[in-house]
Short mmCIF file of C-alpha atoms and ligand atoms in Angstrom, two decimals:
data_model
loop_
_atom_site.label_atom_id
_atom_site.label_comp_id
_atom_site.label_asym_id
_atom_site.label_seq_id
_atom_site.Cartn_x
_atom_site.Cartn_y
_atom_site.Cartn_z
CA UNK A 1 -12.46 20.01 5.19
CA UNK A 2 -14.28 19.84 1.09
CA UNK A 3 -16.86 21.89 2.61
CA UNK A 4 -14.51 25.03 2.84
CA UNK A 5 -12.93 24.68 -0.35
CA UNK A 6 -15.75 26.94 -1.92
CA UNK A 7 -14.23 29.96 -0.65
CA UNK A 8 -11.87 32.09 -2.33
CA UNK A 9 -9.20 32.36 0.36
CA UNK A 10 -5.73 31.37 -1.10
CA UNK A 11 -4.76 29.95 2.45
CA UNK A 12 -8.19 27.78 2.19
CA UNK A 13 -7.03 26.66 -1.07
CA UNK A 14 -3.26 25.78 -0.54
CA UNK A 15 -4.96 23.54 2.55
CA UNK A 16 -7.03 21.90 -0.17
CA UNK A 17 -3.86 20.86 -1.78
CA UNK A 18 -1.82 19.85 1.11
CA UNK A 19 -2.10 16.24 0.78
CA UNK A 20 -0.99 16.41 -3.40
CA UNK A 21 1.85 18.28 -2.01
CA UNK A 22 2.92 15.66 0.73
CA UNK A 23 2.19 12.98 -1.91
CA UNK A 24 4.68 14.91 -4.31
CA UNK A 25 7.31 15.28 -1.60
CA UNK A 26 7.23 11.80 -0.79
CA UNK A 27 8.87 10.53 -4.08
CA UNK A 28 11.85 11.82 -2.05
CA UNK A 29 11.60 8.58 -0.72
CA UNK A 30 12.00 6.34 -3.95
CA UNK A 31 15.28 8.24 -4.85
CA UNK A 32 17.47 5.95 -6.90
CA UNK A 33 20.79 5.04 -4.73
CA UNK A 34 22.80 2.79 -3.94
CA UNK A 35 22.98 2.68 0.49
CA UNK A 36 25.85 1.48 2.39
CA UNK A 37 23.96 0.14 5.49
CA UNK A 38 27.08 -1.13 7.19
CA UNK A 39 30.18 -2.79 6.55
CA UNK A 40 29.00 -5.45 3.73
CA UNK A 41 25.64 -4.70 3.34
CA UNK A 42 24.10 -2.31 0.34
CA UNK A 43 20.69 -1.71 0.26
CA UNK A 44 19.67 -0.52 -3.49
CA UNK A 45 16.82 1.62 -3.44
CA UNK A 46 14.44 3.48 -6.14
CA UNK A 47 16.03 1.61 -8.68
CA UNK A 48 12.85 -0.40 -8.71
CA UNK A 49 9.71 -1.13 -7.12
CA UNK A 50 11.44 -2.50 -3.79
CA UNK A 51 14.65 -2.46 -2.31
CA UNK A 52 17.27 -5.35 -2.81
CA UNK A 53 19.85 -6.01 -0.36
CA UNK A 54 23.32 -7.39 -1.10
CA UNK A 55 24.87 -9.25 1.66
CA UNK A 56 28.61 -9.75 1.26
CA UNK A 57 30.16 -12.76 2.73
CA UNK A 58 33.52 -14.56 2.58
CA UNK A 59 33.51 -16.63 -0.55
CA UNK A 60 30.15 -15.25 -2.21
CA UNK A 61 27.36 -12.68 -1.62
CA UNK A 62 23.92 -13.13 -0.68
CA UNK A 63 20.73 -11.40 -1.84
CA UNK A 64 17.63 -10.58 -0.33
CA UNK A 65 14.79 -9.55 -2.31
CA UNK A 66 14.82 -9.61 -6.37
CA UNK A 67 13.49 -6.13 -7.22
CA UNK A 68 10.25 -6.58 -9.97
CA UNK A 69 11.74 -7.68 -13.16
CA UNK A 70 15.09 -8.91 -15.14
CA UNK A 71 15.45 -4.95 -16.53
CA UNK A 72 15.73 -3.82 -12.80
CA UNK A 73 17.45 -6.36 -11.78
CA UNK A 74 19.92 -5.96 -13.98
CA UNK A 75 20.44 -1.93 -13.27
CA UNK A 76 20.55 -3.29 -9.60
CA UNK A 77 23.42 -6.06 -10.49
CA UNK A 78 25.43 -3.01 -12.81
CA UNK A 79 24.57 -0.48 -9.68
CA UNK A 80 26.30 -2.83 -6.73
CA UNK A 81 28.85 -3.49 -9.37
CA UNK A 82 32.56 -4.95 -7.89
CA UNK A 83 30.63 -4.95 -4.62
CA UNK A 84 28.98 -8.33 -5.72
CA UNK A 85 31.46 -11.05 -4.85
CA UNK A 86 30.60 -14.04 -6.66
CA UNK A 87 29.36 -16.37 -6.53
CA UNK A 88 25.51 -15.53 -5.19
CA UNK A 89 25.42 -18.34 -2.97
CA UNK A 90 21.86 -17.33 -1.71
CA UNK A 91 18.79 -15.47 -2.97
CA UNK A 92 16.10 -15.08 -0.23
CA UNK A 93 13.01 -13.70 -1.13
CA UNK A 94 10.98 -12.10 2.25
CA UNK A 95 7.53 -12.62 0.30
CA UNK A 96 6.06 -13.63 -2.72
CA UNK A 97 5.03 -10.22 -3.52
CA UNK A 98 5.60 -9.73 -7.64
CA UNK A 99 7.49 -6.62 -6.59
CA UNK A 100 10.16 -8.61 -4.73
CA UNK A 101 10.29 -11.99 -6.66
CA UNK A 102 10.73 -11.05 -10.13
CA UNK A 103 14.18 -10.27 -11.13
CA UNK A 104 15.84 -13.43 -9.15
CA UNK A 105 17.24 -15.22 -12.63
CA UNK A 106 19.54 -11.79 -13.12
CA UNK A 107 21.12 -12.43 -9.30
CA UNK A 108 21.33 -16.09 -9.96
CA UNK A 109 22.86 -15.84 -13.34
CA UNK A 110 25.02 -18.74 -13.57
CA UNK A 111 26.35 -19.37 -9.48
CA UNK A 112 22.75 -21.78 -8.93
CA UNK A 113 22.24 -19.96 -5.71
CA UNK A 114 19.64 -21.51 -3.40
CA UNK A 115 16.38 -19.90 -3.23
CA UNK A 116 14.90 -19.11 0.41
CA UNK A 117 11.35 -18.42 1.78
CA UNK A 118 8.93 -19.29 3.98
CA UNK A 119 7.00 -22.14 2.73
CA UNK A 120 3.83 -20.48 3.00
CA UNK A 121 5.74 -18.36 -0.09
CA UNK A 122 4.72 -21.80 -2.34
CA UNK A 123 1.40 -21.58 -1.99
CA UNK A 124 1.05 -18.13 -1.61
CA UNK A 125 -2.21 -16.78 -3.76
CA UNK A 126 -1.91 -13.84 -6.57
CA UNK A 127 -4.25 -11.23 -5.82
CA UNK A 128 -7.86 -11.47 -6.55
CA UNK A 129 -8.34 -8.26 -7.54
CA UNK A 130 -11.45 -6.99 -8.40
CA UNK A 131 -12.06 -6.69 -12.22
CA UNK A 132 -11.02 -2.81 -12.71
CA UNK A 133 -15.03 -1.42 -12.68
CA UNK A 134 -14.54 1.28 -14.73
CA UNK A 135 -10.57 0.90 -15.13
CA UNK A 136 -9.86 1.79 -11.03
CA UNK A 137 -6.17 0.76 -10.53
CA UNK A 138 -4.68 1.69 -7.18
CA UNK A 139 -1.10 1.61 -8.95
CA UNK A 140 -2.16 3.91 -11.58
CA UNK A 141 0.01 2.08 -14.06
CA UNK A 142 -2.08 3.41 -16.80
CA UNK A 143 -2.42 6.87 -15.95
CA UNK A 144 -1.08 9.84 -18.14
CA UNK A 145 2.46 10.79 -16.93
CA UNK A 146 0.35 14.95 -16.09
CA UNK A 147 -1.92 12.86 -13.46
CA UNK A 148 1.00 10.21 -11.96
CA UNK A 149 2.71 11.28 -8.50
CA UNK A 150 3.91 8.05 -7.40
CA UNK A 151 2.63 4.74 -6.04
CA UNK A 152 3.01 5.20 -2.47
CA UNK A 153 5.46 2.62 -1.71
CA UNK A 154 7.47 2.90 -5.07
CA UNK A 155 7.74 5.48 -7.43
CA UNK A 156 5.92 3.07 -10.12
CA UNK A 157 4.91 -0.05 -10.67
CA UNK A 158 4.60 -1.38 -13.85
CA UNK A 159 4.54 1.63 -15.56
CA UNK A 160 7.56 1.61 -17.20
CA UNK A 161 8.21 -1.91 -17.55
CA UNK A 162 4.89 -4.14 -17.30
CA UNK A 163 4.25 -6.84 -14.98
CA UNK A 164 6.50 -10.09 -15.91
CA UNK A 165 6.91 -13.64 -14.05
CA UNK A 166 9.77 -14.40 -16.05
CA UNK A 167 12.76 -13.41 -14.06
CA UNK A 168 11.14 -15.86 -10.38
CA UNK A 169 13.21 -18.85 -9.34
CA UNK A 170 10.71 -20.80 -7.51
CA UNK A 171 12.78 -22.26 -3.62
CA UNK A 172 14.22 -24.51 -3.51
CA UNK A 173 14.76 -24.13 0.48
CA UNK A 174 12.06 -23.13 2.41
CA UNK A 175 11.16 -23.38 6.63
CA UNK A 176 7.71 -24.05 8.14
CA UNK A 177 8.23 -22.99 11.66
CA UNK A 178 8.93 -19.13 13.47
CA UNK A 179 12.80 -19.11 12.72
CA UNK A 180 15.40 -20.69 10.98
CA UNK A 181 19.22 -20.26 11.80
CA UNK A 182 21.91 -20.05 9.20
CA UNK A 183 25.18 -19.36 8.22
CA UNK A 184 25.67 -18.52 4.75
CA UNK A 185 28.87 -17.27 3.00
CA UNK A 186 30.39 -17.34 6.42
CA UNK A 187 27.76 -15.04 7.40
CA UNK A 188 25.39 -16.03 10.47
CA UNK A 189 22.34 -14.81 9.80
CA UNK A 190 18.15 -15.93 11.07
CA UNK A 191 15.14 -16.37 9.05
CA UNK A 192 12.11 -15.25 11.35
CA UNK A 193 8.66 -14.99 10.30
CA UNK A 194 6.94 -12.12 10.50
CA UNK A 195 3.38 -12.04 8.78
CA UNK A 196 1.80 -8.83 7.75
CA UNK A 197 1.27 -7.28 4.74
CA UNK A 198 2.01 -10.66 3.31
CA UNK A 199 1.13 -13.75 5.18
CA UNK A 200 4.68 -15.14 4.10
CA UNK A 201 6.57 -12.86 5.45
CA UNK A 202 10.09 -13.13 6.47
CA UNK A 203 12.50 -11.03 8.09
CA UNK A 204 16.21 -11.55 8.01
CA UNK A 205 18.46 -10.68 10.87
CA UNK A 206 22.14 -10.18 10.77
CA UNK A 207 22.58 -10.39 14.75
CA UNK A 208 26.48 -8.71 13.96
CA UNK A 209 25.96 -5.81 12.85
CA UNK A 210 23.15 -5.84 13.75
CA UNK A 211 20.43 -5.19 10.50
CA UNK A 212 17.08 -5.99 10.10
CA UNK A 213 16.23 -6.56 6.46
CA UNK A 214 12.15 -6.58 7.26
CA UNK A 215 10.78 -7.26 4.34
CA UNK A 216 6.84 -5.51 3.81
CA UNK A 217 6.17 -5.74 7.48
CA UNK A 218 7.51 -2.28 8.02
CA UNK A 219 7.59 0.50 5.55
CA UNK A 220 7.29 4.84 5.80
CA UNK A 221 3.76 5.04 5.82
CA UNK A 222 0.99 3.75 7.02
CA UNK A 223 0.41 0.22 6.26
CA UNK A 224 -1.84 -1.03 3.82
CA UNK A 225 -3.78 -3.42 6.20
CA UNK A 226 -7.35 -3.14 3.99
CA UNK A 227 -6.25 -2.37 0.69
CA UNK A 228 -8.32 -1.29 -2.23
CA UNK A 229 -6.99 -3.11 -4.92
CA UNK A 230 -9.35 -6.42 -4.31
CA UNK A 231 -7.88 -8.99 -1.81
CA UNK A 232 -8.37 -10.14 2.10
CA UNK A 233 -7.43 -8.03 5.10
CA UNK A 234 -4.17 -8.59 6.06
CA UNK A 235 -3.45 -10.36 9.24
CA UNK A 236 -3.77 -7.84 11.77
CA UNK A 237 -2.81 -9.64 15.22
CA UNK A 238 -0.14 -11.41 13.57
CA UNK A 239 1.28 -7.98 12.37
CA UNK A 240 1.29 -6.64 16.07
CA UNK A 241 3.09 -9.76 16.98
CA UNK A 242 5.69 -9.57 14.38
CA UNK A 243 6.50 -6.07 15.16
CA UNK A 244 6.91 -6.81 18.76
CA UNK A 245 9.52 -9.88 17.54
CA UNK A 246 11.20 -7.05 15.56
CA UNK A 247 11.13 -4.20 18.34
CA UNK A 248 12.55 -6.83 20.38
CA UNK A 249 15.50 -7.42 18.41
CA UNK A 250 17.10 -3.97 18.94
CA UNK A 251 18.30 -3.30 15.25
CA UNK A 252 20.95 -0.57 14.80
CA UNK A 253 19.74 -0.75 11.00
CA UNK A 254 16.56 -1.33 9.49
CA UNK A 255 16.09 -2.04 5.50
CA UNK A 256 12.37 -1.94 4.70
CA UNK A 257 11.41 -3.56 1.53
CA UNK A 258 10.47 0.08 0.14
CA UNK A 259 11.92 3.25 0.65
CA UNK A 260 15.04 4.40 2.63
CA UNK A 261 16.96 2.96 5.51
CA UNK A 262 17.34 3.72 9.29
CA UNK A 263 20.71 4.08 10.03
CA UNK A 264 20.59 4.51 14.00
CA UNK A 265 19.54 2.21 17.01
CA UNK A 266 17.43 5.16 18.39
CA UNK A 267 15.36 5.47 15.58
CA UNK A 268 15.01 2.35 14.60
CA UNK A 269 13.12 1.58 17.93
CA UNK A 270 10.98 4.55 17.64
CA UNK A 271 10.01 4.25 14.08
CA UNK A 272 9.01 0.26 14.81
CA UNK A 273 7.02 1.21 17.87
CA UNK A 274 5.00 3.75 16.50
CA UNK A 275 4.38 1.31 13.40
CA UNK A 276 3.16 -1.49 15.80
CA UNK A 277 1.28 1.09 17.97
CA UNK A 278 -0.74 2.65 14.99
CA UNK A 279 -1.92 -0.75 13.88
CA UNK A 280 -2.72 -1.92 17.66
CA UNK A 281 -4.24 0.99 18.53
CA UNK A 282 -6.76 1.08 15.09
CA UNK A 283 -6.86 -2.65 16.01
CA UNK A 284 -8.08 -2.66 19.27
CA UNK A 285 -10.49 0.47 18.79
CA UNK A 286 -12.28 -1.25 16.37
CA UNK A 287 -12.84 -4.28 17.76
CA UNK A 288 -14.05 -2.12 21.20
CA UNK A 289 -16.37 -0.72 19.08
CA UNK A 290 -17.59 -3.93 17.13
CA UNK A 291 -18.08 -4.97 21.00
CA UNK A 292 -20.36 -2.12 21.71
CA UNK A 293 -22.29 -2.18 18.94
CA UNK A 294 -21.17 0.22 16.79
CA UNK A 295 -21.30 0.15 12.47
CA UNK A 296 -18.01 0.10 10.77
CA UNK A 297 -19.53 3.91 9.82
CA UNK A 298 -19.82 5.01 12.79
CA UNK A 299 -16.12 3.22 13.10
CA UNK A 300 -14.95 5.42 10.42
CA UNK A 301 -15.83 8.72 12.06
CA UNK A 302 -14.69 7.25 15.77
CA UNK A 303 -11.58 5.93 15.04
CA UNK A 304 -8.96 8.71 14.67
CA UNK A 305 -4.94 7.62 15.39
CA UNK A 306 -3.56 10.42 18.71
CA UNK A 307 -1.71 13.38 17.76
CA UNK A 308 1.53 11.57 18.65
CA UNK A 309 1.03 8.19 16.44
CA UNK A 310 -1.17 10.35 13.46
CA UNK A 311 1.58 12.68 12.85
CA UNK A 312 4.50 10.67 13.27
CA UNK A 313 6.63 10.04 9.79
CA UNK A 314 5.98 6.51 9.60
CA UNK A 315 2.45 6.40 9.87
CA UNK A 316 1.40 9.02 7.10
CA UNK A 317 -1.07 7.70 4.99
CA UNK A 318 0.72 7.58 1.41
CA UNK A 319 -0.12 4.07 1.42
CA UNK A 320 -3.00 2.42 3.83
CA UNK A 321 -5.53 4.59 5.89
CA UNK A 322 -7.17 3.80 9.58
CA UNK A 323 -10.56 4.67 7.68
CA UNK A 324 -10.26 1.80 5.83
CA UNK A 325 -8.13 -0.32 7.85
CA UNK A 326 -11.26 -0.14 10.37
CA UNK A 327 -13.59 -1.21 7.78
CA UNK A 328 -11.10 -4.14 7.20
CA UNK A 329 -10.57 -4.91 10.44
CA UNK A 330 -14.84 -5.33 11.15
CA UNK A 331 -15.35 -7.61 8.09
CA UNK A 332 -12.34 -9.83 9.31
CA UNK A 333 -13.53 -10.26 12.72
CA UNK A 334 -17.57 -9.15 12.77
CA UNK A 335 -18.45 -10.16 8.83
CA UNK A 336 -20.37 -8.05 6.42
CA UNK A 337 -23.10 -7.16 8.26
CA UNK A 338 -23.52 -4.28 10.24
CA UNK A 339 -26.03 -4.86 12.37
CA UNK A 340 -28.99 -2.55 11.34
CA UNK A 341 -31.97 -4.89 10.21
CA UNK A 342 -32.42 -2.62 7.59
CA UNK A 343 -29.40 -3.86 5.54
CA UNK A 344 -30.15 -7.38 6.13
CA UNK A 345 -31.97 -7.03 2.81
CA UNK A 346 -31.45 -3.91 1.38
CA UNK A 347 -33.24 -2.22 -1.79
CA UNK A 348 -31.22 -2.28 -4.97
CA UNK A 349 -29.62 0.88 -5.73
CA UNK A 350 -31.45 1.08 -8.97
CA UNK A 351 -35.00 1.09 -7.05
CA UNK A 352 -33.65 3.26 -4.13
CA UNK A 353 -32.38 5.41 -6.86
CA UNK A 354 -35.81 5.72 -8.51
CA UNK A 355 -37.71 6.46 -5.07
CA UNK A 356 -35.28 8.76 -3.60
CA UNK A 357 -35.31 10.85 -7.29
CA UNK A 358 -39.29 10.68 -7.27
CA UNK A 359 -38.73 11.90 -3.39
CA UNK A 360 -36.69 15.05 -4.55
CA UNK A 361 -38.80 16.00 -6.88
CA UNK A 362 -37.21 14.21 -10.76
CA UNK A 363 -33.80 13.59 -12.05
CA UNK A 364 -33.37 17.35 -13.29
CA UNK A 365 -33.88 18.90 -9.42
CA UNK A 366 -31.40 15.76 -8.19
CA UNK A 367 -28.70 17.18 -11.30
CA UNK A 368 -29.06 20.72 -10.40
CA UNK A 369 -28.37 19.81 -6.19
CA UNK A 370 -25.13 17.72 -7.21
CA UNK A 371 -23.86 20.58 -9.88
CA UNK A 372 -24.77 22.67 -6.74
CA UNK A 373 -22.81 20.34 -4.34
CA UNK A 374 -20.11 20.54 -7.11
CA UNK A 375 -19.76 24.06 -6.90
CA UNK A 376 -19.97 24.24 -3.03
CA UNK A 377 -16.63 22.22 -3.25
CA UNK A 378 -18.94 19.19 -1.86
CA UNK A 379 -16.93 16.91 -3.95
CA UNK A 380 -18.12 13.58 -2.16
CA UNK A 381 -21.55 14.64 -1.91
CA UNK A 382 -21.42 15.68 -5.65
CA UNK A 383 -20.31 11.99 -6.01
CA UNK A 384 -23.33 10.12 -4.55
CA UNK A 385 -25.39 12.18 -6.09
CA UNK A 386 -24.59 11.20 -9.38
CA UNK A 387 -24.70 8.01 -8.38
CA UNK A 388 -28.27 8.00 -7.71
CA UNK A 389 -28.53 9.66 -11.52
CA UNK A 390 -26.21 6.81 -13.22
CA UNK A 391 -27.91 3.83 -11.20
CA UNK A 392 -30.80 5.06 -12.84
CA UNK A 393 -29.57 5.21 -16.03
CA UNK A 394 -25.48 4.74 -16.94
CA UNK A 395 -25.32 6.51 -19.95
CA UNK A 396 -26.93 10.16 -18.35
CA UNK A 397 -24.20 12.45 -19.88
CA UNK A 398 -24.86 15.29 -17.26
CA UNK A 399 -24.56 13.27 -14.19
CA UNK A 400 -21.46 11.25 -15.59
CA UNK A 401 -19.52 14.86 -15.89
CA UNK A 402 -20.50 15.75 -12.08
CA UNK A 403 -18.98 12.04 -11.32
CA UNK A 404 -15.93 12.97 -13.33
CA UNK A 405 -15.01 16.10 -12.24
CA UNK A 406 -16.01 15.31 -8.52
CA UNK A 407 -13.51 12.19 -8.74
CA UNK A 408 -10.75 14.80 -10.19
CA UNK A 409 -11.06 16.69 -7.39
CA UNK A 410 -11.35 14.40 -5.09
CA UNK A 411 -7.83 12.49 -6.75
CA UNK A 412 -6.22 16.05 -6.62
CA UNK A 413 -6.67 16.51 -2.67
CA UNK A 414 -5.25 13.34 -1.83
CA UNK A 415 -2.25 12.40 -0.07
CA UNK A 416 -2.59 8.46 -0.67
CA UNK A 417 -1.75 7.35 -3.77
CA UNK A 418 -3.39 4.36 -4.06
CA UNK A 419 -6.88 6.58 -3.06
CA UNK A 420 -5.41 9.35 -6.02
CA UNK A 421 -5.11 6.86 -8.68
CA UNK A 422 -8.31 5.30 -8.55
CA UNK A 423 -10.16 8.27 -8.26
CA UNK A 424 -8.34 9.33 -11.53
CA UNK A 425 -8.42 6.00 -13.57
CA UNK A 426 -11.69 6.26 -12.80
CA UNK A 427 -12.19 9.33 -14.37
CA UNK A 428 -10.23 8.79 -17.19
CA UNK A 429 -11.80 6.11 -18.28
CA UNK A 430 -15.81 7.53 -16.84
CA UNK A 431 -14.65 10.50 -20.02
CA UNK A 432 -13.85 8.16 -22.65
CA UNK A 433 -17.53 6.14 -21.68
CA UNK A 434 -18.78 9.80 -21.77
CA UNK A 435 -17.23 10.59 -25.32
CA UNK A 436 -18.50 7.42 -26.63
CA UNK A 437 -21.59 7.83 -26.63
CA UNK A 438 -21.77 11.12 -28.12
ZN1 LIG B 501 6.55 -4.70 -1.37
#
């Protein structure tokens, strides 16, 4: 597709720019508003990074999810308004996930509300996260408001109000085992776990009407099995298995934790299908190909979801991508290594660098083919160029402004976000180590 861009057709271009313009038209999705799923159940969505759903029961409401922090939380509380009936006799969180477990103390306020989870949510680990190299953030909560879109799953995160512990409860009930019946301000409800994009994942069912509240295991885009952000890849088979439990189920409503709700039995089924058959079929591809032999490379460029699943609306990659859900999906089940000999122990860049510069001929021909690659509209090419340049030497002002403006334009012909903002924090922060040393 980059190698086209080079050409001065306006139909060319506006292709170029088709992802940004999904990516923009997807923060349809984090409208604020408040959602009447049913008769007693409000879903509030946009009004922070995930969705909170209030429950209303006989003698006292129930809340699932806590929304990121005490400010949202309390917009959510003034938002459901005379729709709470206190007291909150229940807060259950579906995962540990900062996003859904920081505003509880706002819901709890003074009704002491027991606190629900899986108990894999207690010892649930933070993120490892991978040390920002050169300020990459996948949320892009420091970008300027010109290069922001959204966050693929919320419309920020941490952005406007920074990352805070201080409104979690910790449980103070929690289950070990696949499901766990209860009744709860009158209302019957079921706990069932259903691992996926967080290993503590629950899902609560309301079996009349019947509403799925699914927590992360479903959401409007494709999921985010192999993240970039720094941490393990998520537990694929389990995922499959929990989406079957859901499928199963036969919701007429689905609340995701992100993004809008489904509001009919018809689609619910389809959307949840097509979910669990995108990650199956990525899945099961990949490890067909680990079985023959194949390189998670060669993966990458195999591995392509059918027409059906790739353009269906809940598998569009604002969020995940199969390219690097395959290359998540080998190192979980094959390991690091690829299986050429050759990478057993390969060079370090800095002395392939050196011999594949002194190959081409010295750094100045290697400069003029990436500015040439640059101007070609081979952005990614462009890219690895440079990088030969800058493993070389860091500070080399010429091939830091191919690496810059390559990442730009790479960022601006994205339609994940997550992929967009670290190709611009990147950039943004590449230009201030390029201004520095002036
Ligand atoms: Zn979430």
């Amino acid at each position: 597709m980059i190698s086209t861009l080079g050409t001065t057709s306006s139909a060319l271009a506006e292709t170029a720019y088709s992802g940004r313009d999904k990516l923009i038209a997807h923060s349809d999705e984090f409208q604020k508003r408040i959602i009447e799923v049913t008769d007693g159940v409000y879903a509030a969505v946009g009004y922070s990074a995930s969705n909170v759903t209030l429950i209303q029961g006989k003698d006292g409401s129930i809340i699932v999810d806590t929304s990121a922090n005490p400010v949202d939380a309390k917009a959510i509380m003034a938002a459901f308004g005379e729709r709470v009936r206190h007291p909150i006799k229940a807060i259950i969180y579906t995962h540990n996930h900062p996003d859904h477990t920081g505003g509880a103390t706002v819901f709890a306020g003074k009704d002491k509300p027991e606190i629900y989870s899986h108990k894999l949510l207690v010892t649930a680990k933070p993120d490892t996260g991978r040390g920002r190299r050169d300020g990459g953030d996948a949320f892009g909560t420091m970008l300027p408001d010109e290069d922001f879109i959204n966050a693929g799953t919320q419309l920020e995160y941490g952005r406007t109000t920074p990352h805070t512990r201080d409104g979690f409860i910790p449980p103070t009930k929690t289950f070990g085992g696949a499901e766990k019946e209860l009744t709860i301000a009158g209302v019957p409800l079921k706990l069932i776990f259903t691992p996926g994009e967080a290993d503590e994942n629950i899902s609560v069912w309301l079996p009349d009407p019947k509403v799925l509240i699914a927590g992360d295991v479903f959401l409007k885009t494709f999921p985010n099995i192999a993240p970039l952000r720094g941490l393990p890849t998520r537990p694929v088979e389990k995922w499959v298995t929990s989406l079957d439990k859901l499928i199963a189920l036969g919701p007429d409503f689905v609340i995701p934790g992100h993004m809008g709700t489904i509001q009919h039995a018809a689609e619910a089924k389809d959307a949840l299908t097509a979910y669990r058959d995108g990650i199956k079929f990525v899945y099961s591809k990949t490890m067909e190909g680990i079985a023959n032999g194949k390189t998670p490379d060669e993966l990458v460029q195999d591995v392509k979801l059918p027409e059906k699943l790739a353009k269906h609306p809940y598998l569009q990659e604002f969020y995940g991508t199969v390219a690097w859900s395959v290359r998540g999906i080998y190192s979980q089940n094959a390991g690091w290594f690829d299986g050429n000999p050759t990478n057993i122990f390969p060079l370090a860049d800095k002395e392939r660098a050196e011999k594949l510069i002194a190959l081409v001929g010295g750094s100045d021909k290697v400069l003029k083919s990436a500015q040439d690659a640059q101007e070609a509209g081979e952005f990614q090419w462009a890219a690895e160029q440079a990088d030969y340049l800058l493993a070389v030497d860091g500070k080399n002002a010429a091939a830091l402004d191919v690496k810059i403006r390559a990442f730009r334009e790479l960022g601006e012909r994205q339609m994940n976000a997550t992929a967009r903002n670290y190709y611009l924090t990147v950039a943004n922060s590449l230009k201030t180590v390029r201004s520095s040393d002036r």
